[in-house]
Tab-separated table of C-alpha atoms in Angstrom:
chain	number	residue	atom	x	y	z
A	152	UNK	CA	-3.122	27.699	-40.993
A	153	UNK	CA	-4.036	26.011	-44.092
A	154	UNK	CA	-1.690	27.547	-46.736
A	155	UNK	CA	2.264	28.086	-45.852
A	156	UNK	CA	3.005	31.669	-47.032
A	157	UNK	CA	5.791	31.138	-49.971
A	158	UNK	CA	8.768	33.137	-48.498
A	159	UNK	CA	11.888	33.649	-51.009
A	160	UNK	CA	15.621	32.685	-49.412
A	161	UNK	CA	19.086	32.205	-51.073
A	162	UNK	CA	18.927	35.336	-53.147
A	163	UNK	CA	15.149	34.457	-54.582
A	164	UNK	CA	16.302	30.946	-55.333
A	165	UNK	CA	14.154	28.903	-52.683
A	166	UNK	CA	10.905	28.969	-51.823
A	167	UNK	CA	8.685	26.858	-49.132
A	168	UNK	CA	5.328	25.102	-50.470
A	169	UNK	CA	2.617	22.918	-49.500
A	170	UNK	CA	-0.070	22.784	-46.811
A	171	UNK	CA	-0.316	21.761	-43.339
A	172	UNK	CA	-3.429	19.680	-43.822
A	173	UNK	CA	-2.851	15.934	-43.672
A	174	UNK	CA	-5.662	15.584	-46.231
A	175	UNK	CA	-3.653	17.615	-48.722
A	176	UNK	CA	-1.503	16.124	-51.515
A	177	UNK	CA	1.562	17.577	-49.782
A	178	UNK	CA	2.033	17.472	-46.195
A	179	UNK	CA	3.368	20.677	-44.846
A	180	UNK	CA	6.840	21.341	-43.460
A	181	UNK	CA	7.311	23.050	-40.144
A	182	UNK	CA	9.333	26.481	-40.041
A	183	UNK	CA	12.090	25.386	-38.137
A	184	UNK	CA	12.458	22.072	-40.528
A	185	UNK	CA	12.158	24.388	-43.215
A	186	UNK	CA	15.149	26.319	-42.080
A	187	UNK	CA	17.222	23.307	-41.279
A	188	UNK	CA	16.880	22.267	-44.890
A	189	UNK	CA	17.600	26.085	-46.185
A	190	UNK	CA	21.218	25.651	-44.337
A	191	UNK	CA	21.834	22.216	-46.012
A	192	UNK	CA	20.832	23.697	-49.255
A	193	UNK	CA	22.948	26.500	-48.549
A	194	UNK	CA	25.828	24.851	-47.967
A	195	UNK	CA	25.321	22.582	-51.285
A	196	UNK	CA	25.060	25.425	-53.516
A	197	UNK	CA	28.648	27.076	-52.316
A	198	UNK	CA	30.195	23.499	-54.321
A	199	UNK	CA	28.893	24.929	-57.526
A	200	UNK	CA	30.287	27.964	-59.460
A	201	UNK	CA	28.497	31.072	-59.415
A	202	UNK	CA	27.699	31.338	-62.920
A	203	UNK	CA	26.399	27.945	-63.099
A	204	UNK	CA	23.880	28.578	-60.195
A	205	UNK	CA	22.612	31.585	-62.368
A	206	UNK	CA	22.199	30.217	-65.651
A	207	UNK	CA	21.196	26.505	-64.764
A	208	UNK	CA	19.179	26.987	-61.703
A	209	UNK	CA	16.100	28.872	-61.261
A	210	UNK	CA	14.183	27.748	-57.754
A	211	UNK	CA	14.632	24.999	-55.466
A	212	UNK	CA	11.151	24.335	-53.829
A	213	UNK	CA	10.714	22.869	-50.619
A	214	UNK	CA	7.405	20.924	-48.870
A	215	UNK	CA	7.228	18.260	-46.743
A	216	UNK	CA	6.101	14.998	-48.045
A	217	UNK	CA	3.932	14.013	-50.962
A	218	UNK	CA	0.985	12.200	-49.696
A	219	UNK	CA	0.150	9.776	-52.711
A	220	UNK	CA	1.109	5.958	-52.325
A	221	UNK	CA	3.442	6.141	-55.579
A	222	UNK	CA	5.331	9.131	-54.826
A	223	UNK	CA	5.283	9.391	-50.802
A	224	UNK	CA	8.855	8.339	-50.711
A	225	UNK	CA	9.854	10.488	-53.347
A	226	UNK	CA	12.630	12.733	-51.867
A	227	UNK	CA	13.018	15.133	-54.804
A	228	UNK	CA	12.671	15.812	-58.290
A	229	UNK	CA	13.514	18.382	-60.812
A	230	UNK	CA	11.564	20.506	-63.684
A	231	UNK	CA	13.791	20.438	-66.929
A	232	UNK	CA	11.414	22.772	-68.632
A	233	UNK	CA	11.852	25.321	-65.787
A	234	UNK	CA	15.389	24.187	-64.129
A	235	UNK	CA	13.230	23.889	-60.889
A	236	UNK	CA	14.324	21.228	-57.893
A	237	UNK	CA	11.575	19.947	-55.278
A	238	UNK	CA	12.783	18.775	-51.990
A	239	UNK	CA	10.733	16.943	-49.800
A	240	UNK	CA	12.588	16.570	-46.362
A	241	UNK	CA	9.918	14.498	-44.504
A	242	UNK	CA	10.779	11.370	-46.361
A	243	UNK	CA	13.559	10.948	-44.672
A	244	UNK	CA	11.470	10.662	-41.360
A	245	UNK	CA	9.722	7.973	-42.776
A	246	UNK	CA	12.573	6.066	-44.076
A	247	UNK	CA	14.546	6.562	-40.926
A	248	UNK	CA	17.641	8.473	-43.055
A	249	UNK	CA	19.394	11.416	-41.456
A	250	UNK	CA	17.534	13.979	-42.651
A	251	UNK	CA	20.416	16.943	-43.705
A	252	UNK	CA	22.270	14.028	-45.496
A	253	UNK	CA	19.087	13.234	-47.442
A	254	UNK	CA	18.312	16.802	-48.660
A	255	UNK	CA	22.194	17.053	-49.343
A	256	UNK	CA	22.275	13.817	-51.589
A	257	UNK	CA	18.899	14.735	-53.268
A	258	UNK	CA	19.938	18.401	-54.292
A	259	UNK	CA	22.988	17.402	-56.082
A	260	UNK	CA	21.247	14.286	-57.539
A	261	UNK	CA	18.686	16.395	-59.133
A	262	UNK	CA	20.921	19.467	-60.011
A	263	UNK	CA	22.989	16.491	-61.797
A	264	UNK	CA	20.061	15.781	-64.174
A	265	UNK	CA	19.700	19.287	-64.984
A	266	UNK	CA	23.470	19.478	-65.870
A	267	UNK	CA	23.131	16.316	-67.705
A	268	UNK	CA	20.528	17.337	-70.343
A	269	UNK	CA	21.667	21.143	-70.864
A	270	UNK	CA	24.983	20.221	-71.483
A	271	UNK	CA	24.838	16.608	-72.888
A	272	UNK	CA	26.514	14.164	-70.744
A	273	UNK	CA	27.634	11.121	-72.918
A	274	UNK	CA	25.649	8.379	-71.061
A	275	UNK	CA	26.730	5.770	-73.410
A	276	UNK	CA	30.376	6.611	-72.995
A	277	UNK	CA	29.525	6.433	-68.939
A	278	UNK	CA	27.635	2.943	-69.630
A	279	UNK	CA	30.321	1.460	-71.330
A	280	UNK	CA	32.480	0.535	-68.047
A	281	UNK	CA	29.201	-1.191	-66.714
A	282	UNK	CA	29.789	-4.942	-66.010
A	283	UNK	CA	27.667	-7.367	-67.925
A	284	UNK	CA	26.089	-9.244	-65.209
A	285	UNK	CA	23.008	-7.262	-64.486
A	286	UNK	CA	20.462	-4.933	-66.312
A	287	UNK	CA	19.011	-1.844	-65.683
A	288	UNK	CA	15.147	-1.971	-64.508
A	289	UNK	CA	13.918	0.853	-65.962
A	290	UNK	CA	11.114	1.214	-63.207
A	291	UNK	CA	11.981	3.493	-60.124
A	292	UNK	CA	8.923	1.862	-58.521
A	293	UNK	CA	10.477	-1.111	-58.060
A	294	UNK	CA	13.053	-0.128	-55.466
A	295	UNK	CA	10.288	0.297	-53.171
A	296	UNK	CA	9.904	-3.517	-52.902
A	297	UNK	CA	13.897	-4.103	-52.612
A	298	UNK	CA	14.810	-6.054	-49.196
A	299	UNK	CA	17.852	-4.060	-48.823
A	300	UNK	CA	17.904	-1.720	-45.751
A	301	UNK	CA	21.002	0.254	-46.473
A	302	UNK	CA	21.394	2.836	-49.188
A	303	UNK	CA	24.817	1.620	-50.789
A	304	UNK	CA	25.369	-1.304	-52.742
A	305	UNK	CA	26.839	-4.633	-52.059
A	306	UNK	CA	30.256	-5.897	-53.600
A	307	UNK	CA	28.356	-7.578	-56.387
A	308	UNK	CA	26.827	-4.279	-57.793
A	309	UNK	CA	30.021	-2.366	-56.786
A	310	UNK	CA	31.843	-4.847	-59.037
A	311	UNK	CA	29.663	-4.070	-61.591
A	312	UNK	CA	29.761	-0.314	-61.142
A	313	UNK	CA	26.949	0.397	-59.523
A	314	UNK	CA	27.356	2.481	-56.399
A	315	UNK	CA	23.538	2.594	-54.307
A	316	UNK	CA	20.576	-0.400	-55.148
A	317	UNK	CA	18.753	2.536	-56.392
A	318	UNK	CA	21.498	2.776	-59.263
A	319	UNK	CA	19.724	-0.362	-60.800
A	320	UNK	CA	16.675	1.772	-61.844
A	321	UNK	CA	17.896	3.663	-64.826
A	322	UNK	CA	21.304	4.809	-66.382
A	323	UNK	CA	20.337	8.646	-65.725
A	324	UNK	CA	20.004	7.509	-61.937
A	325	UNK	CA	23.242	5.500	-62.298
A	326	UNK	CA	24.934	8.905	-63.247
A	327	UNK	CA	22.975	11.014	-60.862
A	328	UNK	CA	24.482	8.791	-57.848
A	329	UNK	CA	27.927	9.377	-59.154
A	330	UNK	CA	27.146	13.161	-58.872
A	331	UNK	CA	25.499	13.035	-55.599
A	332	UNK	CA	28.440	11.180	-53.917
A	333	UNK	CA	31.185	13.043	-55.296
A	334	UNK	CA	29.714	16.160	-53.924
A	335	UNK	CA	28.157	14.728	-50.681
A	336	UNK	CA	30.724	12.040	-49.688
A	337	UNK	CA	33.915	12.337	-51.369
A	338	UNK	CA	35.633	9.922	-49.034
A	339	UNK	CA	33.140	7.377	-49.707
A	340	UNK	CA	33.937	8.025	-53.593
A	341	UNK	CA	37.702	7.828	-52.930
A	342	UNK	CA	36.783	4.476	-51.227
A	343	UNK	CA	35.097	2.947	-53.801
A	344	UNK	CA	36.944	4.364	-57.219
A	345	UNK	CA	40.172	3.331	-55.345
A	346	UNK	CA	38.969	-0.272	-55.054
A	347	UNK	CA	36.716	-1.279	-57.801
A	348	UNK	CA	37.987	-0.121	-61.419
A	349	UNK	CA	34.855	-0.129	-63.348
A	350	UNK	CA	33.667	2.815	-60.529
A	351	UNK	CA	36.943	4.412	-61.164
A	352	UNK	CA	36.437	4.898	-64.909
A	353	UNK	CA	32.835	6.034	-64.603
A	354	UNK	CA	33.911	8.696	-61.939
A	355	UNK	CA	36.525	9.380	-63.930
A	356	UNK	CA	33.738	9.762	-66.890
A	357	UNK	CA	31.539	12.298	-64.634
A	358	UNK	CA	34.550	14.389	-63.727
A	359	UNK	CA	35.424	15.008	-67.034
A	360	UNK	CA	32.095	16.230	-67.939
A	361	UNK	CA	31.571	18.530	-65.039
A	362	UNK	CA	35.171	19.879	-65.782
A	363	UNK	CA	34.165	20.502	-69.481
A	364	UNK	CA	30.893	22.405	-67.866
A	365	UNK	CA	32.979	24.772	-65.993
A	366	UNK	CA	36.945	24.115	-64.538
A	367	UNK	CA	35.658	25.679	-61.505
A	368	UNK	CA	34.392	22.303	-60.341
A	369	UNK	CA	37.938	21.445	-59.752
A	370	UNK	CA	37.806	21.960	-55.910
A	371	UNK	CA	34.791	19.412	-55.956
A	372	UNK	CA	36.727	16.813	-57.818
A	373	UNK	CA	39.704	17.679	-55.846
A	374	UNK	CA	38.411	16.117	-52.560
A	375	UNK	CA	38.088	12.628	-54.434
A	376	UNK	CA	41.194	10.502	-54.966
A	377	UNK	CA	41.100	7.044	-56.787
A	378	UNK	CA	43.918	4.298	-56.388
A	379	UNK	CA	46.822	6.436	-55.345
A	380	UNK	CA	47.638	4.829	-51.952
A	381	UNK	CA	47.318	7.866	-49.888
A	382	UNK	CA	45.856	7.354	-46.512
A	383	UNK	CA	42.556	9.794	-45.451
A	384	UNK	CA	44.411	12.568	-44.035
A	385	UNK	CA	46.924	13.037	-47.054
A	386	UNK	CA	43.909	12.527	-49.089
A	387	UNK	CA	41.953	15.738	-47.326
């Protein structure tokens, strides 16, 4: 078939889009892969207060992979004017990533940008905790030329307060990675914020923002523990 029918899932918030033609701009997604992505999105949504989902998220649209040279490795983006999130699970295959993890990380990453704009995240207050031995690239495409094969940053960047290599692309992506790792990998965040003081400060800044947006985010941040010398079993 040419056009993939639009189906609504998760209380009308999630739709499937794209074509099955490899000649099209958007590579289609099989029904099986789409349903797998829906399960991941559904479990990710459970971490958000219901009123936040209703007021701040219009739709999640799931395609396969954008077939342009510049955007072929784009796992997702958001539309601030409509509060829509677009996810492209097939990018994980091209980058040899775990597909479920990539969808989960990307959903939280993009949703954090929507919340950042609506509730006016204090970016200057966030950046003040950065080290002085790096500068943001302000160029997302530059990451495509990176020789790093792992997602998380090396110790040099971690000491500067950056969690991933992608965090270097802009202050917004730096903030996004904090949100995505809090929601997706609380144990990793716990380890980093317990080890690196700059990361602890930036994490606490992000935490304060989310709790100001809604006190019902507390269970998410309760999964992260910085510098209390507890074992992983005691933390979780």
